[in-house]
Coordinates of C-alpha atoms and ligand atoms in Angstrom, one line a residue:
M4 CA -42.5 77.1 109.0
G5 CA -43.9 74.9 111.9
K6 CA -47.1 75.5 113.4
A7 CA -47.5 77.1 117.0
R8 CA -50.4 76.6 119.3
S9 CA -50.7 77.5 122.9
Y10 CA -53.1 76.2 125.6
C11 CA -53.7 76.8 129.2
I12 CA -55.2 74.2 131.4
I13 CA -56.7 75.5 134.6
H14 CA -56.1 73.5 137.6
P15 CA -59.2 72.7 139.6
D16 CA -57.9 74.6 142.8
S17 CA -57.7 77.9 141.0
V18 CA -61.4 78.2 140.2
S19 CA -62.6 80.1 143.3
H20 CA -59.9 82.6 143.5
A21 CA -61.1 86.3 143.1
K22 CA -58.3 87.7 141.5
F23 CA -58.2 85.3 138.5
G24 CA -60.5 84.6 135.8
Y25 CA -60.5 83.0 132.4
S26 CA -62.7 82.6 129.3
R27 CA -62.6 80.2 126.4
A28 CA -59.4 81.8 125.0
D29 CA -58.1 84.1 127.8
V30 CA -56.8 84.2 131.1
T31 CA -57.0 87.5 133.2
I32 CA -55.2 88.1 136.5
E33 CA -55.3 91.1 138.6
F34 CA -52.3 92.4 140.4
P35 CA -51.5 95.3 142.6
G36 CA -49.8 98.5 141.3
E37 CA -46.4 98.0 142.9
F38 CA -46.0 94.6 140.9
K39 CA -44.0 94.5 137.8
T40 CA -45.3 97.4 135.8
G41 CA -46.4 99.7 138.5
Q42 CA -49.8 99.9 137.0
D43 CA -52.9 98.6 138.8
G44 CA -55.3 96.4 137.0
L45 CA -56.0 93.4 134.8
R46 CA -53.8 91.6 132.6
D47 CA -54.9 89.4 129.8
F48 CA -53.2 86.6 128.3
A49 CA -54.6 85.0 125.1
F50 CA -54.4 81.2 124.2
D51 CA -55.7 79.0 121.4
R52 CA -57.7 77.7 124.1
V53 CA -58.2 77.6 127.8
F54 CA -59.3 74.4 129.2
E55 CA -61.6 74.8 132.3
P56 CA -61.1 72.5 135.3
S57 CA -64.1 70.4 134.0
A58 CA -62.4 69.5 130.8
G59 CA -61.2 66.0 131.1
Q60 CA -57.8 64.6 129.9
A61 CA -59.6 63.0 127.0
Q62 CA -60.9 66.3 125.9
I63 CA -57.5 67.9 126.3
Y64 CA -56.0 65.0 124.3
Q65 CA -58.4 65.3 121.5
E66 CA -57.8 69.1 121.0
V67 CA -54.3 69.3 121.7
A68 CA -52.4 66.0 120.7
R69 CA -54.8 64.2 118.4
P70 CA -53.9 66.6 115.4
A71 CA -50.2 66.1 115.9
I72 CA -50.7 62.3 115.6
K73 CA -52.7 62.7 112.4
D74 CA -50.0 65.0 111.1
V75 CA -47.4 62.4 111.9
F76 CA -49.2 59.9 109.7
E77 CA -50.2 62.3 106.9
R78 CA -47.1 64.4 106.5
M79 CA -44.4 63.0 108.8
A80 CA -44.6 66.2 110.8
N81 CA -42.7 66.5 114.2
C82 CA -44.5 68.0 117.1
L83 CA -43.1 69.1 120.4
F84 CA -45.4 69.4 123.3
L85 CA -43.9 71.9 125.8
A86 CA -45.4 72.1 129.3
V87 CA -44.2 75.0 131.3
G88 CA -45.8 76.3 134.6
A89 CA -45.3 76.9 138.3
S90 CA -44.8 73.9 140.7
G91 CA -48.1 72.1 141.2
G92 CA -49.9 73.4 138.4
G93 CA -50.3 70.2 136.7
K94 CA -47.4 69.7 134.0
T95 CA -46.7 66.0 135.0
F96 CA -50.5 65.5 135.3
T97 CA -51.0 66.8 131.8
M98 CA -48.1 65.0 130.3
T99 CA -48.0 61.5 132.0
G100 CA -51.2 61.6 133.9
G101 CA -53.0 61.6 137.3
T102 CA -53.0 59.3 140.0
K103 CA -56.4 58.1 140.8
R104 CA -58.3 57.3 137.7
F105 CA -57.7 55.6 134.4
D106 CA -59.2 58.6 132.7
D107 CA -56.7 60.7 134.1
R108 CA -53.9 59.5 131.9
G109 CA -52.2 62.2 130.1
L110 CA -51.1 63.1 126.6
I111 CA -48.2 60.6 126.5
P112 CA -50.0 57.5 127.2
R113 CA -52.9 58.6 125.1
S114 CA -50.7 59.4 122.3
I115 CA -48.9 56.0 122.3
S116 CA -52.2 54.4 122.3
A117 CA -53.3 56.6 119.4
V118 CA -50.1 55.9 117.5
F119 CA -50.4 51.9 117.7
E120 CA -54.3 52.3 117.0
T121 CA -53.5 54.2 113.8
L122 CA -50.8 51.6 112.8
A123 CA -53.1 48.7 113.6
A124 CA -55.7 50.2 111.2
R125 CA -53.2 50.7 108.4
T126 CA -52.4 48.1 105.8
D127 CA -48.8 49.4 105.2
R128 CA -48.2 49.2 109.1
E129 CA -45.3 46.8 108.4
D130 CA -43.4 49.8 106.8
F131 CA -43.4 51.8 110.0
R132 CA -41.3 51.5 113.1
V133 CA -41.6 53.2 116.4
A134 CA -39.1 53.9 118.9
V135 CA -39.0 55.7 122.2
S136 CA -36.4 57.7 124.2
F137 CA -36.8 59.0 127.6
F138 CA -34.4 61.2 129.4
E139 CA -34.1 64.0 131.9
I140 CA -32.0 67.0 132.2
Y141 CA -31.0 67.0 136.1
R142 CA -28.5 69.5 137.2
E143 CA -27.4 70.4 133.8
Q144 CA -26.7 66.8 133.0
V145 CA -28.6 64.5 130.6
I146 CA -29.7 61.2 132.5
D147 CA -31.0 58.5 130.2
L148 CA -34.2 57.3 132.2
L149 CA -34.2 54.1 130.1
S150 CA -30.7 53.0 130.9
K151 CA -30.2 54.7 134.4
A152 CA -27.2 56.4 133.4
Y153 CA -25.8 59.9 132.9
A154 CA -25.7 59.8 129.1
E155 CA -23.6 60.7 126.2
S156 CA -26.5 59.8 123.9
A157 CA -30.1 59.0 124.7
T158 CA -30.8 55.4 123.9
R159 CA -33.6 54.8 121.6
H160 CA -35.7 51.8 122.1
I161 CA -37.7 50.2 119.3
V162 CA -41.1 49.3 120.6
R163 CA -43.4 46.9 118.7
S164 CA -46.5 47.4 120.7
E165 CA -48.2 49.8 122.9
R166 CA -47.4 47.7 125.9
E167 CA -43.7 47.9 125.3
A168 CA -43.9 51.7 124.9
Y169 CA -46.0 51.8 128.0
N170 CA -43.6 49.7 129.8
L171 CA -40.5 52.0 129.0
L172 CA -42.9 55.1 129.9
F173 CA -43.3 53.7 133.4
E174 CA -39.8 52.4 133.6
G175 CA -38.3 55.7 132.8
D176 CA -41.0 57.5 134.9
S177 CA -39.8 55.6 138.0
R178 CA -36.4 56.9 137.7
R179 CA -37.2 60.6 137.4
H180 CA -36.0 63.0 140.0
F181 CA -38.9 64.1 142.4
E182 CA -39.0 65.9 145.6
Q183 CA -41.5 66.4 148.2
L184 CA -42.1 70.2 148.6
P185 CA -44.9 72.2 150.1
S186 CA -46.1 73.2 146.7
N187 CA -46.3 69.6 145.4
S188 CA -45.6 66.4 147.0
E189 CA -44.0 65.1 144.1
T190 CA -42.2 68.0 142.5
S191 CA -40.2 67.3 139.3
R192 CA -36.6 68.2 139.6
G193 CA -35.5 67.8 136.2
H194 CA -36.7 68.7 132.8
V195 CA -38.2 65.4 131.2
F196 CA -38.1 64.7 127.5
F197 CA -40.2 61.6 126.4
Q198 CA -39.8 61.2 122.6
L199 CA -41.8 59.0 120.2
Y200 CA -40.0 58.4 116.8
I201 CA -42.2 57.1 114.0
T202 CA -40.0 56.1 111.2
R203 CA -41.1 55.0 107.7
A204 CA -38.3 54.4 104.9
N205 CA -36.1 57.4 105.2
A206 CA -38.5 59.8 106.9
E207 CA -39.2 60.0 110.5
A208 CA -41.5 62.0 112.7
V209 CA -40.9 62.7 116.2
L210 CA -43.4 63.6 118.9
A211 CA -41.6 65.1 121.8
F212 CA -43.2 65.6 125.2
V213 CA -41.2 67.8 127.5
D214 CA -42.0 68.4 131.1
V215 CA -40.1 71.6 132.1
A216 CA -39.4 71.6 135.8
A217 CA -40.2 74.7 137.9
P218 CA -38.1 76.1 140.6
S219 CA -39.1 75.9 144.0
P220 CA -38.8 78.7 146.7
K221 CA -36.3 76.4 148.5
Q222 CA -33.6 77.9 146.2
S223 CA -31.3 74.9 146.4
S224 CA -28.6 74.4 143.9
I225 CA -31.4 72.4 141.8
D226 CA -33.6 75.2 141.8
T227 CA -30.9 77.6 140.7
S228 CA -30.1 75.3 137.7
I229 CA -33.9 75.1 137.0
A230 CA -34.2 79.0 137.2
Q231 CA -31.3 79.4 134.9
S232 CA -32.7 77.2 132.2
L233 CA -36.0 78.9 132.5
A234 CA -34.3 82.4 132.3
A235 CA -32.4 81.1 129.3
L236 CA -35.7 80.0 127.6
R237 CA -37.3 83.1 128.1
A238 CA -34.1 85.0 126.7
V239 CA -34.2 82.9 123.7
A240 CA -38.0 83.4 123.2
R241 CA -37.4 87.2 123.5
S242 CA -34.6 87.2 121.1
M243 CA -36.8 85.3 118.6
C244 CA -39.6 87.8 119.0
A245 CA -37.1 90.5 118.3
G246 CA -35.9 89.0 115.4
L247 CA -32.4 88.8 116.9
P248 CA -30.0 85.7 117.0
A249 CA -30.7 83.7 120.2
D250 CA -28.2 82.4 122.5
Q251 CA -29.4 78.8 122.6
N252 CA -26.2 77.4 124.0
S253 CA -26.4 78.8 127.5
T254 CA -28.3 75.9 129.0
L255 CA -28.9 72.3 128.1
L256 CA -32.5 72.9 128.0
T257 CA -32.4 75.7 125.4
R258 CA -29.7 73.8 123.5
L259 CA -31.9 70.5 123.2
L260 CA -35.0 72.7 122.3
E261 CA -33.0 74.6 119.5
Q262 CA -34.1 72.7 116.6
W263 CA -37.7 72.5 117.8
L264 CA -37.9 76.1 118.4
T265 CA -36.6 77.1 115.0
H266 CA -38.3 74.4 112.7
D267 CA -41.1 72.4 114.1
D268 CA -44.7 72.4 115.2
I269 CA -45.0 73.4 118.9
V270 CA -47.7 73.0 121.2
T271 CA -47.0 75.2 124.4
L272 CA -49.2 74.1 127.4
L273 CA -49.4 76.2 130.5
P274 CA -51.2 74.2 133.3
L275 CA -51.9 76.9 135.7
K276 CA -52.8 76.7 139.4
Y277 CA -53.4 80.3 140.6
Q278 CA -51.4 80.6 143.7
S279 CA -49.8 83.9 143.8
C280 CA -50.1 86.8 141.5
G281 CA -46.3 86.9 140.7
E282 CA -45.8 83.4 139.9
S283 CA -48.7 82.9 137.9
Y284 CA -47.8 86.4 135.9
D285 CA -44.4 85.0 135.4
F286 CA -45.4 81.9 133.7
L287 CA -48.4 83.4 131.8
Q288 CA -45.8 85.8 130.5
L289 CA -43.4 83.0 129.5
A290 CA -46.1 81.1 127.7
R291 CA -46.9 84.3 126.0
I292 CA -43.4 85.1 124.9
L293 CA -42.8 81.6 123.6
H294 CA -45.8 81.5 121.7
Q295 CA -45.1 85.1 120.2
A296 CA -41.7 83.8 119.3
L297 CA -42.9 80.7 117.7
K298 CA -45.5 82.6 115.6
S299 CA -42.9 84.8 114.5
R300 CA -40.6 82.2 113.2
A301 CA -40.0 82.2 109.5
G302 CA -38.2 80.2 106.9
A303 CA -38.6 76.9 108.4
C304 CA -40.0 74.1 106.7
E305 CA -43.2 72.5 107.9
G306 CA -43.3 68.9 108.6
H307 CA -39.9 68.1 107.1
P308 CA -38.7 64.6 107.8
R309 CA -35.7 64.3 110.2
K310 CA -32.7 62.3 109.6
S311 CA -31.8 62.4 113.4
S312 CA -33.4 63.1 116.5
P313 CA -34.3 66.9 117.2
V314 CA -33.4 66.6 120.8
A315 CA -30.5 64.1 120.5
G316 CA -28.4 66.3 118.0
P317 CA -24.9 65.8 117.7
M318 CA -23.6 67.7 120.9
P319 CA -20.5 66.6 122.7
G320 CA -21.1 66.0 126.4
T321 CA -24.8 66.0 126.1
V322 CA -27.5 63.8 124.3
G323 CA -25.7 62.8 121.0
A324 CA -27.1 61.2 118.0
C325 CA -29.4 58.3 118.8
P326 CA -28.3 54.9 117.4
A327 CA -30.6 54.4 114.6
D328 CA -32.0 51.0 115.5
T329 CA -31.1 49.9 118.8
T330 CA -33.3 46.9 119.7
S331 CA -35.1 46.9 123.0
R332 CA -32.9 46.0 125.9
D333 CA -33.5 42.8 127.6
R334 CA -36.1 43.5 130.3
P335 CA -36.6 40.4 132.1
L336 CA -39.9 41.3 133.6
S337 CA -41.6 42.3 130.5
H338 CA -40.4 40.0 127.9
T339 CA -41.7 36.9 129.7
F340 CA -44.4 38.5 131.7
T341 CA -47.1 40.4 130.0
P342 CA -48.7 42.8 132.2
T343 CA -52.2 43.8 131.6
F344 CA -52.0 47.2 133.1
A345 CA -49.4 49.2 134.8
M346 CA -49.6 51.8 137.5
R347 CA -47.5 54.7 137.5
T348 CA -46.6 54.5 141.1
P349 CA -45.2 56.8 143.7
R350 CA -41.6 57.0 144.1
N351 CA -41.8 55.8 147.7
L352 CA -44.6 53.3 147.2
D353 CA -45.2 51.1 150.0
A354 CA -47.5 48.7 148.5
C355 CA -50.2 48.4 145.9
E356 CA -53.0 46.0 145.5
C357 CA -54.3 45.0 142.0
I358 CA -57.0 42.9 140.9
G359 CA -57.7 41.4 137.5
P360 CA -57.9 42.1 134.6
D361 CA -58.2 39.7 131.9
T362 CA -55.3 39.9 130.0
E363 CA -57.2 38.7 126.8
A364 CA -59.9 41.3 127.4
A365 CA -57.2 44.0 128.0
P366 CA -57.4 45.7 124.7
A367 CA -61.1 46.4 125.5
I368 CA -60.3 48.0 128.9
R369 CA -60.6 51.7 128.7
S370 CA -62.0 52.3 132.1
L371 CA -60.1 52.0 135.4
D372 CA -61.4 53.1 138.7
M373 CA -61.2 52.5 142.2
K374 CA -64.5 50.5 142.7
I375 CA -64.6 46.9 144.0
P376 CA -65.3 44.5 141.1
T377 CA -68.1 42.0 141.5
P378 CA -67.0 38.5 141.8
A379 CA -68.6 37.7 138.4
R380 CA -66.4 39.9 136.9
N381 CA -63.4 39.0 138.3
R382 CA -63.4 35.3 138.6
C383 CA -62.6 33.0 135.6
R384 CA -60.4 30.0 135.7
V385 CA -57.5 30.0 133.5
P386 CA -57.5 27.1 131.0
K387 CA -55.8 24.2 132.7
A388 CA -53.2 23.9 130.2
E389 CA -51.9 27.3 131.1
A390 CA -52.0 26.5 135.0
P391 CA -48.7 25.6 136.2
S392 CA -48.7 22.9 138.7
V393 CA -47.6 24.0 142.2
P394 CA -47.0 21.7 145.2
P395 CA -49.5 22.2 147.8
G396 CA -48.6 23.5 151.2
P397 CA -47.1 26.5 152.5
V398 CA -44.0 27.9 150.8
P399 CA -41.1 27.8 152.9
A400 CA -39.4 31.0 153.8
G401 CA -36.6 32.0 151.5
Q402 CA -38.0 29.9 148.6
A403 CA -38.6 31.5 145.3
A404 CA -40.4 30.6 142.2
R405 CA -40.9 31.6 138.6
V406 CA -44.7 32.4 138.0
F407 CA -45.6 33.2 134.6
G408 CA -42.0 33.9 133.8
V409 CA -41.6 36.3 136.7
D410 CA -39.5 35.5 139.6
V411 CA -41.3 35.7 142.8
R412 CA -40.7 34.7 146.4
H413 CA -42.1 34.8 149.7
R414 CA -40.7 36.9 152.4
H415 CA -42.6 35.2 155.2
S416 CA -42.3 31.7 156.1
L417 CA -46.2 31.3 156.5
P418 CA -48.3 32.4 153.8
V419 CA -51.0 32.7 156.5
V420 CA -49.0 35.4 158.0
R421 CA -48.8 37.1 154.6
A422 CA -52.4 36.9 154.3
G423 CA -53.0 38.6 157.4
V424 CA -50.9 41.6 156.2
A425 CA -52.6 41.3 152.9
R426 CA -56.2 41.6 154.4
E427 CA -55.3 44.8 156.1
A428 CA -54.5 46.4 152.8
S429 CA -57.2 44.4 151.0
P430 CA -59.7 46.3 148.7
F431 CA -62.3 44.5 150.7
R432 CA -61.5 45.8 154.0
G433 CA -64.5 46.9 155.9
Q434 CA -66.7 45.2 153.3
A435 CA -68.4 42.1 152.7
R436 CA -65.8 39.9 150.7
P437 CA -67.3 38.9 147.5
L438 CA -68.4 35.2 147.7
G439 CA -65.7 32.7 146.6
M440 CA -62.9 35.3 146.3
P441 CA -60.1 35.0 148.8
H442 CA -59.8 38.1 150.8
N443 CA -56.1 38.5 149.7
L444 CA -56.7 37.5 146.1
V445 CA -54.3 40.0 144.9
S446 CA -51.6 41.8 146.8
A447 CA -48.6 43.2 145.2
H448 CA -46.1 44.8 147.5
A449 CA -43.4 46.9 146.0
T450 CA -40.5 48.7 147.4
R451 CA -38.0 51.0 145.6
V452 CA -35.6 48.1 145.4
A453 CA -36.2 46.0 142.5
H454 CA -37.8 43.0 143.8
V455 CA -40.8 41.0 143.7
T456 CA -42.7 39.8 146.6
V457 CA -45.5 37.5 146.5
N458 CA -48.3 36.5 149.0
P459 CA -49.7 33.1 148.6
H460 CA -52.0 34.4 146.0
V461 CA -49.9 36.5 143.8
N462 CA -48.1 38.9 142.7
I463 CA -45.7 41.1 140.9
T464 CA -44.3 44.4 140.8
R465 CA -41.3 46.5 140.4
P466 CA -40.3 50.0 141.4
G467 CA -42.4 52.7 139.9
L468 CA -44.2 50.0 137.8
A469 CA -46.6 47.8 139.4
N470 CA -47.3 45.3 136.7
A471 CA -50.5 43.4 137.7
S472 CA -51.8 40.7 135.4
A473 CA -51.7 37.2 136.0
T474 CA -53.6 36.9 139.2
C475 CA -52.6 33.6 140.8
T476 CA -55.5 32.4 142.9
Y477 CA -53.5 29.4 144.1
S478 CA -53.7 28.9 147.8
P479 CA -50.9 27.0 149.5
M480 CA -53.2 26.3 152.3
R481 CA -55.9 25.0 150.1
G482 CA -53.5 23.2 147.9
G483 CA -54.7 22.5 144.3
R484 CA -53.7 24.1 141.2
P485 CA -53.1 27.7 140.5
S486 CA -55.5 29.7 138.4
V487 CA -55.5 33.3 136.9
S488 CA -58.2 35.7 137.5
Y489 CA -59.6 36.4 134.1
S490 CA -62.5 38.6 133.2
P491 CA -65.1 37.0 130.9
L492 CA -66.2 40.7 130.1
P493 CA -64.9 42.9 127.6
M494 CA -65.2 45.9 129.8
Q495 CA -63.6 44.6 132.9
R496 CA -63.4 46.7 135.7
V497 CA -60.1 46.8 137.2
V498 CA -59.3 47.4 140.6
A499 CA -56.1 49.2 141.5
R500 CA -55.4 50.7 144.7
P501 CA -52.0 52.3 145.0
Y502 CA -50.9 52.6 148.7
H503 CA -48.5 55.0 149.7
S504 CA -47.1 56.2 153.1
E505 CA -48.6 59.7 152.6
G506 CA -51.7 58.5 150.8
R507 CA -50.4 59.8 147.6
S508 CA -50.3 57.9 144.5
R509 CA -49.8 58.2 140.7
S510 CA -51.8 57.2 137.8
I511 CA -52.9 54.2 136.2
S512 CA -52.9 53.0 132.8
P513 CA -53.8 49.9 131.0
M514 CA -51.4 47.5 129.1
P515 CA -53.7 46.5 126.4
G516 CA -52.8 43.7 123.9
S517 CA -51.1 41.3 126.2
G518 CA -51.3 37.6 127.0
V519 CA -50.2 35.3 129.7
T520 CA -47.3 33.2 129.3
S521 CA -47.1 30.4 131.7
A522 CA -44.1 28.9 133.0
P523 CA -43.0 26.0 135.3
F524 CA -43.7 26.9 138.9
P525 CA -40.9 25.1 141.0
W526 CA -40.2 26.5 144.3
V527 CA -36.4 27.1 144.5
P528 CA -34.1 28.1 147.2
I529 CA -33.2 31.7 147.1
P530 CA -29.5 32.0 146.7
A531 CA -27.7 32.8 150.0
G532 CA -27.2 36.5 150.6
V533 CA -29.8 37.7 148.3
K534 CA -31.9 40.1 150.3
S535 CA -34.2 41.1 147.7
W536 CA -35.2 38.8 144.8
A537 CA -34.4 40.9 141.7
P538 CA -35.9 39.8 138.3
G539 CA -33.3 37.8 136.7
H540 CA -31.8 36.1 139.8
G541 CA -33.7 33.0 138.9
Ligands
LIG644 N1 -56.3 69.0 135.9 C1 -56.1 68.5 137.0 N2 -57.1 67.9 137.6 C2 -57.0 67.3 138.8 N3 -55.9 67.4 139.5 C3 -54.8 67.8 139.1 C4 -54.9 68.6 137.8 N4 -53.7 69.1 137.4 C5 -52.8 68.7 138.6 N5 -53.5 68.0 139.3 C6 -53.0 67.4 140.7 O1 -52.2 68.6 141.2 C7 -51.0 68.1 141.7 C8 -49.8 68.6 141.1 O2 -49.7 68.4 139.8 P1 -48.5 68.0 139.0 O3 -47.6 67.2 139.8 O4 -48.6 67.4 137.7 O5 -47.7 69.4 138.7 P2 -46.3 69.8 138.2 O6 -46.9 71.1 137.4 O7 -46.0 68.8 137.4 O8 -45.6 70.3 139.4 P3 -43.9 70.3 139.5 O9 -43.4 71.4 138.7 O10 -43.8 70.7 141.1 O11 -43.5 69.0 139.3 C9 -51.0 66.6 141.4 O12 -51.7 65.9 142.7 C10 -52.1 66.4 140.4 O13 -52.7 65.1 140.4

């Protein structure tokens, strides 16, 4: 039988609430007599561990997910991480990550890193293959987030490095359905499955991370669909507790979870922001019933190897069997351009700014914050051999170029105008500009449309995924050769400033293990009629 663990993660905004308390393994809420049971008083909910708000993501990862990664390599055990909870409680924060600090990256990126770090340390690493699938249940349909399509089958992409896996994570993340609601400015509107498949010979272990959407008070049709699937999940758990056959076919969520619920290791996560007694009680109870149901399972085998994806079982009309060895899709930005880190950006990102880091030092980067780097940390010339030659002078409007394998173009005729814009959004705004560093050293402007905009000095992005790496310091106004900002220090401090129309942003993660590939830098006319310069147009 698979193991079952359950954790509660307390949201920082819950702490001061009088009707809510928690200890290391219990959450207690107080509710009035008329609510639910008709009895006044306190209700206790036990967990394997309750993480107080001061517990960082690193600690949560260590206790929650690290054992599962070990089990993958020791006994090819599958594990499902199932995050449930009310809107705004922190499910996405726990699974994918927070917005402001690198330290806030969640279970998925940390697990990706751990899998590749473990592999790197093994002599038999060549025997393993890692693949990723990423899909969303939205309005009772599966959307493959890696192929942008309503899916009969979720595509499985082989990933050969941490960077490739991150790329897919951020790519898919940018395609998720979010909505701005009072409870959360970025509310997930679909149940999201991110799966890592680790295969060796005929054995396969799957790590699945499921972020279960919560209904909002808006009561739209999406909310109805979400509420129905949660009710179905609750009903399945109740049947399991009672030892009765469960109707798992009533919703797509329960159908996709069926095999997990009956067989595998499951970690239930309840990120909890105490908002109202009713809502908290509902989800605390759901977590409890789920945990009880999982504990009561019998007869399933522990850590059995899978032949096919647990979530992508053969179900007509839904996610079907994944093709076993689909190779990575051709992703123009990533196969020639090697980002050093990626920012999980807001859906309606206006612009972001990134500085550094050294792509060669990137594997050592484990710290990312919002501070301004010192010039010493941020300036280092790219070897001349790598520096593409650029003709001096302003880049004419409507011209494009391929910089380090990435298509870029100017949207403005005069770089100097662009520079003015960049300065406004510069990380150095209001501060003394570090000596020798152009104030607009890096400025990547992204819109939701897949295009790349460049100012005279850089750079690169695509929707939902601001890839920053090669920091071209070439200034058309100064002429000369372009160079790339490299950090000479292993613990490069990276600056990443997500800008957003409402001041919101998403998390930041590194792209270790990358290197910069250079490419010719000819300015070429943008084809007539092309409004946004999408990767691949060149
Ligand atoms: N442990 C935490 N520490 C700091 N901030 C947190 C924490 N958990 C969540 N947040 C913040 O709370 C907000 C809501 O979190 P998140 O979007 O992860 O909630 P959610 O449960 O996924 O909500 P929804 O169901 O609406 O999508 C975000 O701004 C997030 O950064």
